[in-house]
Tab-separated table of C-alpha atoms in Angstrom:
chain	number	residue	atom	x	y	z
A	1	MET	CA	-5.630	36.388	-11.439
A	2	SER	CA	-5.616	33.344	-12.541
A	3	ASP	CA	-6.861	29.760	-10.392
A	4	ARG	CA	-3.608	27.832	-10.155
A	5	ALA	CA	-3.412	24.053	-11.579
A	6	ALA	CA	-4.466	21.392	-9.153
A	7	PRO	CA	-1.318	18.760	-8.571
A	8	PRO	CA	-3.023	14.894	-9.829
A	9	ARG	CA	-4.862	13.229	-6.848
A	10	VAL	CA	-4.660	10.364	-4.751
A	11	LEU	CA	-7.400	9.067	-2.837
A	12	THR	CA	-6.304	6.595	-0.013
A	13	VAL	CA	-8.814	4.770	1.814
A	14	ALA	CA	-7.323	3.062	4.469
A	15	GLY	CA	-7.248	3.161	8.554
A	16	SER	CA	-5.651	5.545	10.448
A	17	ASP	CA	-2.785	5.104	12.580
A	18	SER	CA	-2.404	7.491	15.475
A	19	GLY	CA	1.083	7.270	15.799
A	20	GLY	CA	1.480	8.254	12.292
A	21	GLY	CA	3.926	6.022	11.032
A	22	ALA	CA	1.681	3.731	8.998
A	23	GLY	CA	-2.563	3.847	7.260
A	24	ILE	CA	-4.101	7.124	6.854
A	25	GLN	CA	-0.633	9.524	7.620
A	26	ALA	CA	2.129	7.336	5.881
A	27	ASP	CA	-0.476	8.194	2.735
A	28	LEU	CA	-0.607	11.477	3.188
A	29	LYS	CA	2.503	11.507	3.948
A	30	THR	CA	3.744	10.079	1.053
A	31	MET	CA	1.864	11.922	-0.831
A	32	LEU	CA	3.063	14.684	-0.471
A	33	ALA	CA	6.599	14.359	-0.443
A	34	LEU	CA	5.741	13.154	-4.010
A	35	GLY	CA	4.164	16.041	-4.764
A	36	VAL	CA	0.001	14.791	-5.287
A	37	HIS	CA	-2.683	16.050	-3.895
A	38	GLY	CA	-3.470	13.568	-1.164
A	39	MET	CA	-7.619	12.548	0.111
A	40	SER	CA	-8.566	10.333	2.153
A	41	VAL	CA	-11.488	8.047	3.208
A	42	LEU	CA	-11.747	7.173	6.645
A	43	THR	CA	-12.059	3.258	6.907
A	44	ALA	CA	-11.133	2.373	11.049
A	45	VAL	CA	-9.706	3.874	13.832
A	46	THR	CA	-6.420	2.448	15.266
A	47	ALA	CA	-5.008	2.901	19.148
A	48	GLN	CA	-1.667	2.460	17.657
A	49	ASN	CA	2.172	2.840	19.126
A	50	SER	CA	5.868	2.333	18.331
A	51	LEU	CA	4.582	-1.371	19.810
A	52	GLY	CA	1.808	-2.501	17.944
A	53	VAL	CA	-2.449	-2.264	18.269
A	54	GLN	CA	-4.128	-1.570	21.053
A	55	GLY	CA	-7.541	-1.746	19.527
A	56	ALA	CA	-8.920	-1.384	16.471
A	57	TRP	CA	-13.370	0.394	15.687
A	58	GLU	CA	-13.983	-0.188	12.019
A	59	LEU	CA	-15.773	2.346	10.715
A	60	PRO	CA	-19.654	1.634	8.835
A	61	VAL	CA	-19.865	0.683	5.131
A	62	GLY	CA	-22.077	4.092	5.053
A	63	ALA	CA	-19.795	6.338	6.356
A	64	VAL	CA	-17.487	4.748	3.946
A	65	ARG	CA	-19.215	4.857	0.815
A	66	ALA	CA	-20.246	8.722	1.585
A	67	GLN	CA	-16.724	10.070	1.915
A	68	TYR	CA	-15.537	8.127	-1.173
A	69	ARG	CA	-18.483	9.403	-3.604
A	70	SER	CA	-18.033	13.285	-1.379
A	71	VAL	CA	-14.250	13.512	-3.080
A	72	VAL	CA	-14.402	11.563	-5.884
A	73	ASP	CA	-18.276	13.502	-7.529
A	74	ASP	CA	-16.633	16.817	-6.715
A	75	ILE	CA	-12.950	16.627	-7.383
A	76	GLY	CA	-12.511	13.539	-9.078
A	77	VAL	CA	-8.658	11.267	-8.650
A	78	GLN	CA	-6.308	10.486	-11.078
A	79	ALA	CA	-5.709	6.778	-8.602
A	80	VAL	CA	-6.987	5.506	-6.244
A	81	LYS	CA	-4.988	3.264	-2.840
A	82	THR	CA	-6.708	1.217	-0.322
A	83	GLY	CA	-5.073	0.006	2.543
A	84	MET	CA	-6.890	-2.034	5.973
A	85	LEU	CA	-10.143	-2.714	5.023
A	86	SER	CA	-11.201	-4.775	8.212
A	87	SER	CA	-13.953	-7.029	6.979
A	88	ALA	CA	-16.178	-8.687	3.926
A	89	GLU	CA	-18.788	-6.209	3.817
A	90	LEU	CA	-16.108	-3.417	2.964
A	91	VAL	CA	-13.885	-4.969	1.206
A	92	GLU	CA	-17.000	-5.825	-1.556
A	93	ALA	CA	-18.279	-1.554	-0.726
A	94	VAL	CA	-14.795	-0.401	-1.605
A	95	ALA	CA	-14.338	-3.084	-4.426
A	96	ASP	CA	-17.893	-1.642	-5.912
A	97	LEU	CA	-16.835	1.987	-5.554
A	98	ILE	CA	-13.431	0.906	-7.439
A	99	ALA	CA	-15.736	-0.935	-10.192
A	100	GLY	CA	-16.965	2.643	-10.782
A	101	THR	CA	-13.923	5.214	-10.671
A	102	ASP	CA	-12.138	5.764	-14.189
A	103	ALA	CA	-8.600	5.541	-12.487
A	104	PRO	CA	-5.546	2.999	-12.040
A	105	ALA	CA	-6.599	1.324	-8.031
A	106	VAL	CA	-3.275	0.360	-6.619
A	107	VAL	CA	-4.462	-2.677	-3.368
A	108	ASP	CA	-2.171	-3.090	-0.575
A	109	PRO	CA	-3.565	-6.503	1.151
A	110	VAL	CA	-3.154	-5.662	4.239
A	111	GLY	CA	-3.763	-8.515	6.645
A	112	VAL	CA	-1.483	-8.129	9.374
A	113	SER	CA	0.594	-5.159	11.158
A	114	LYS	CA	4.039	-4.495	10.943
A	115	HIS	CA	3.869	-6.059	15.482
A	116	GLY	CA	2.037	-9.330	13.688
A	117	ASP	CA	-1.566	-8.011	14.673
A	118	PRO	CA	-4.219	-9.117	12.551
A	119	LEU	CA	-6.042	-6.209	10.120
A	120	LEU	CA	-8.237	-8.254	8.617
A	121	ALA	CA	-11.002	-10.413	9.601
A	122	ALA	CA	-10.028	-14.480	8.600
A	123	SER	CA	-13.670	-14.104	7.114
A	124	ALA	CA	-13.364	-11.303	4.298
A	125	LEU	CA	-10.257	-13.323	2.312
A	126	ASP	CA	-11.830	-14.320	0.048
A	127	SER	CA	-13.309	-11.339	-0.761
A	128	VAL	CA	-10.039	-9.492	-1.061
A	129	ARG	CA	-9.687	-12.734	-3.466
A	130	THR	CA	-12.655	-12.783	-5.663
A	131	ARG	CA	-14.072	-9.023	-5.254
A	132	LEU	CA	-10.830	-6.678	-4.626
A	133	LEU	CA	-7.723	-8.309	-6.347
A	134	PRO	CA	-9.491	-8.443	-9.977
A	135	VAL	CA	-10.112	-4.727	-9.538
A	136	ALA	CA	-6.600	-3.561	-9.364
A	137	THR	CA	-4.018	-2.211	-11.249
A	138	VAL	CA	-1.623	-3.428	-8.905
A	139	ALA	CA	-1.235	-5.530	-5.676
A	140	THR	CA	1.357	-4.956	-3.586
A	141	PRO	CA	1.548	-7.821	-1.008
A	142	ASN	CA	4.153	-9.281	1.482
A	143	LEU	CA	5.747	-12.742	2.383
A	144	ASP	CA	2.872	-12.672	4.874
A	145	GLU	CA	0.058	-11.272	3.225
A	146	VAL	CA	0.682	-13.835	-0.205
A	147	ALA	CA	0.945	-17.021	2.434
A	148	GLN	CA	-2.649	-16.025	3.570
A	149	LEU	CA	-3.835	-15.216	0.472
A	150	THR	CA	-2.666	-18.479	-1.263
A	151	ASP	CA	-0.979	-20.501	0.902
A	152	ILE	CA	2.487	-19.977	-0.339
A	153	ARG	CA	5.067	-19.390	1.372
A	154	VAL	CA	7.928	-17.915	-0.029
A	155	GLU	CA	11.292	-19.258	1.300
A	156	SER	CA	13.447	-17.838	-0.928
A	157	GLU	CA	13.920	-15.535	-3.775
A	158	HIS	CA	13.516	-18.406	-6.106
A	159	ASP	CA	9.640	-18.458	-5.123
A	160	LEU	CA	8.890	-15.008	-5.481
A	161	ARG	CA	7.399	-15.809	-8.955
A	162	ARG	CA	4.830	-19.324	-8.020
A	163	ALA	CA	4.504	-16.467	-5.352
A	164	ALA	CA	3.389	-13.809	-8.342
A	165	GLU	CA	1.245	-16.261	-10.674
A	166	ALA	CA	-0.324	-16.802	-7.518
A	167	VAL	CA	-1.490	-13.659	-7.378
A	168	LEU	CA	-1.772	-12.653	-10.303
A	169	ALA	CA	-4.886	-15.856	-10.466
A	170	PHE	CA	-6.837	-13.613	-8.719
A	171	GLY	CA	-7.447	-11.421	-11.034
A	172	PRO	CA	-4.917	-8.060	-10.745
A	173	ARG	CA	-3.446	-6.829	-13.888
A	174	TRP	CA	0.049	-6.554	-11.709
A	175	VAL	CA	1.531	-7.648	-8.814
A	176	VAL	CA	4.264	-6.556	-6.766
A	177	ILE	CA	5.954	-9.755	-4.746
A	178	LYS	CA	7.578	-7.956	-1.913
A	179	GLY	CA	10.762	-9.824	-0.364
A	180	GLY	CA	11.770	-7.388	2.320
A	181	HIS	CA	11.389	-10.391	5.164
A	182	LEU	CA	13.930	-12.352	2.931
A	183	SER	CA	17.750	-12.513	3.472
A	184	GLY	CA	19.930	-10.591	1.406
A	185	ASP	CA	18.958	-7.422	-0.098
A	186	ALA	CA	15.637	-6.189	-0.324
A	187	VAL	CA	14.089	-7.755	-3.182
A	188	ASP	CA	10.836	-7.121	-4.893
A	189	LEU	CA	9.286	-8.867	-8.309
A	190	LEU	CA	7.060	-6.858	-10.443
A	191	THR	CA	5.073	-8.823	-12.925
A	192	ASP	CA	1.783	-8.774	-14.743
A	193	GLY	CA	2.886	-12.512	-15.953
A	194	SER	CA	4.463	-11.479	-19.032
A	195	GLU	CA	6.737	-8.873	-18.632
A	196	GLU	CA	8.793	-8.901	-15.599
A	197	HIS	CA	11.130	-6.597	-13.616
A	198	TRP	CA	12.981	-7.327	-10.277
A	199	LEU	CA	13.606	-4.552	-8.164
A	200	ARG	CA	16.831	-4.885	-5.647
A	201	ALA	CA	18.248	-2.309	-3.283
A	202	PRO	CA	20.589	-2.899	-0.131
A	203	ARG	CA	19.194	-3.410	3.043
A	204	HIS	CA	19.538	-0.993	5.477
A	205	ASP	CA	20.450	-1.562	9.100
A	206	ASN	CA	18.091	-0.453	10.780
A	207	ARG	CA	14.898	-1.574	12.506
A	208	HIS	CA	12.961	1.862	12.215
A	209	THR	CA	10.998	1.017	9.185
A	210	HIS	CA	6.990	1.028	10.283
A	211	GLY	CA	4.860	1.681	7.688
A	212	THR	CA	6.946	0.969	4.649
A	213	GLY	CA	3.166	-0.991	2.817
A	214	CYS	CA	1.859	2.030	2.860
A	215	THR	CA	4.451	4.322	1.821
A	216	LEU	CA	5.177	1.995	-0.705
A	217	ALA	CA	1.140	1.571	-1.643
A	218	SER	CA	1.008	5.149	-1.696
A	219	ALA	CA	3.938	5.630	-3.599
A	220	ILE	CA	3.279	3.442	-6.806
A	221	ALA	CA	-0.534	5.599	-6.658
A	222	SER	CA	1.677	9.056	-6.650
A	223	GLY	CA	3.761	7.252	-9.556
A	224	LEU	CA	0.272	6.282	-11.390
A	225	ALA	CA	-1.289	9.966	-11.102
A	226	LYS	CA	1.316	11.313	-12.375
A	227	GLY	CA	1.075	9.365	-15.516
A	228	HIS	CA	3.459	7.480	-15.180
A	229	SER	CA	3.547	3.545	-16.933
A	230	VAL	CA	3.305	0.484	-13.896
A	231	PRO	CA	6.948	-0.093	-13.994
A	232	GLU	CA	7.403	3.472	-14.698
A	233	ALA	CA	6.156	3.928	-10.919
A	234	VAL	CA	6.996	0.470	-9.241
A	235	THR	CA	10.903	1.775	-9.853
A	236	ALA	CA	9.678	5.441	-8.240
A	237	ALA	CA	8.374	4.100	-5.567
A	238	LYS	CA	11.012	1.423	-4.744
A	239	ASP	CA	13.469	4.541	-4.408
A	240	TYR	CA	11.529	6.620	-2.945
A	241	VAL	CA	10.643	3.971	-0.494
A	242	THR	CA	14.638	3.113	0.287
A	243	GLY	CA	16.021	6.127	0.678
A	244	ALA	CA	12.882	6.654	3.874
A	245	ILE	CA	13.646	2.900	5.568
A	246	ALA	CA	17.207	4.342	5.607
A	247	SER	CA	17.120	7.574	6.971
A	248	GLY	CA	13.742	5.839	9.201
A	249	PHE	CA	13.999	7.081	12.965
A	250	ALA	CA	13.160	6.150	16.344
A	251	LEU	CA	10.118	7.076	18.129
A	252	GLY	CA	8.252	6.528	21.521
A	253	ALA	CA	9.478	2.263	22.832
A	254	GLY	CA	9.462	-0.078	20.028
A	255	ILE	CA	9.099	0.167	16.048
A	256	GLY	CA	10.077	3.740	14.788
A	257	PRO	CA	8.507	5.146	10.900
A	258	VAL	CA	10.081	5.495	7.689
A	259	ASN	CA	11.156	9.381	7.355
A	260	HIS	CA	8.671	10.171	4.208
A	261	ALA	CA	10.207	13.631	3.836
A	262	TRP	CA	13.680	12.120	3.355
A	263	ASN	CA	13.908	13.279	-0.087
A	264	LEU	CA	12.512	16.841	0.636
A	265	SER	CA	16.188	17.554	2.535
A	266	LEU	CA	13.640	18.957	5.837
A	267	PRO	CA	14.910	18.362	9.473
A	268	ARG	CA	13.485	15.497	10.839
């Protein structure tokens, strides 16, 4: 009997969310729902629930590097996605690993949690700008992360283009400026500096949105691993996240997660 062919493989380099709504857990759920094989490099362990982050412990750079090499050198990857990288040392190590990997990379420059908890040391911001963003195929900052990286405060949809230009100046091939924190429809701008795609979706009246950023970046990486173009992958990822937000559910006493299985017709 012949071996069954493996699905496309995506590697997430991110922190753990013990509550299961964001981080590594959200990434792997997204990848499963979208038909790719998810693999992981753990960068940090957090004590986290629906109310916030109670503690975070970074893994040694050597452990992060060993996990990455173990997966890439044996199994191989068709895309890499990064999330929580809390120190300059970690950011630079992961940037070097990605630069040596022949696969598209989706960089989610995680700065703060959904609850406002800081997840990136201020000293690491310059390393994100100068080392990580230049190796990104797609960068996916939200408006708080845009402000951290560029000092640009996006107040309306009209500011999205200026924000995108500022992030692109750091070197990613494409950027998705996520406008989910603005009022009105949920509008994101995808651009490489010459080509623009405005992605709109109705805003759902659901506060249970924990994990949206991790989920979007993982969905984009899944599309790229399948061989889709960046605009195709981002458009499909936006549709997937919109559905996941619409069916997000209450969990604990605070903000619940999006529903990663919404497209699988599974009970939740």
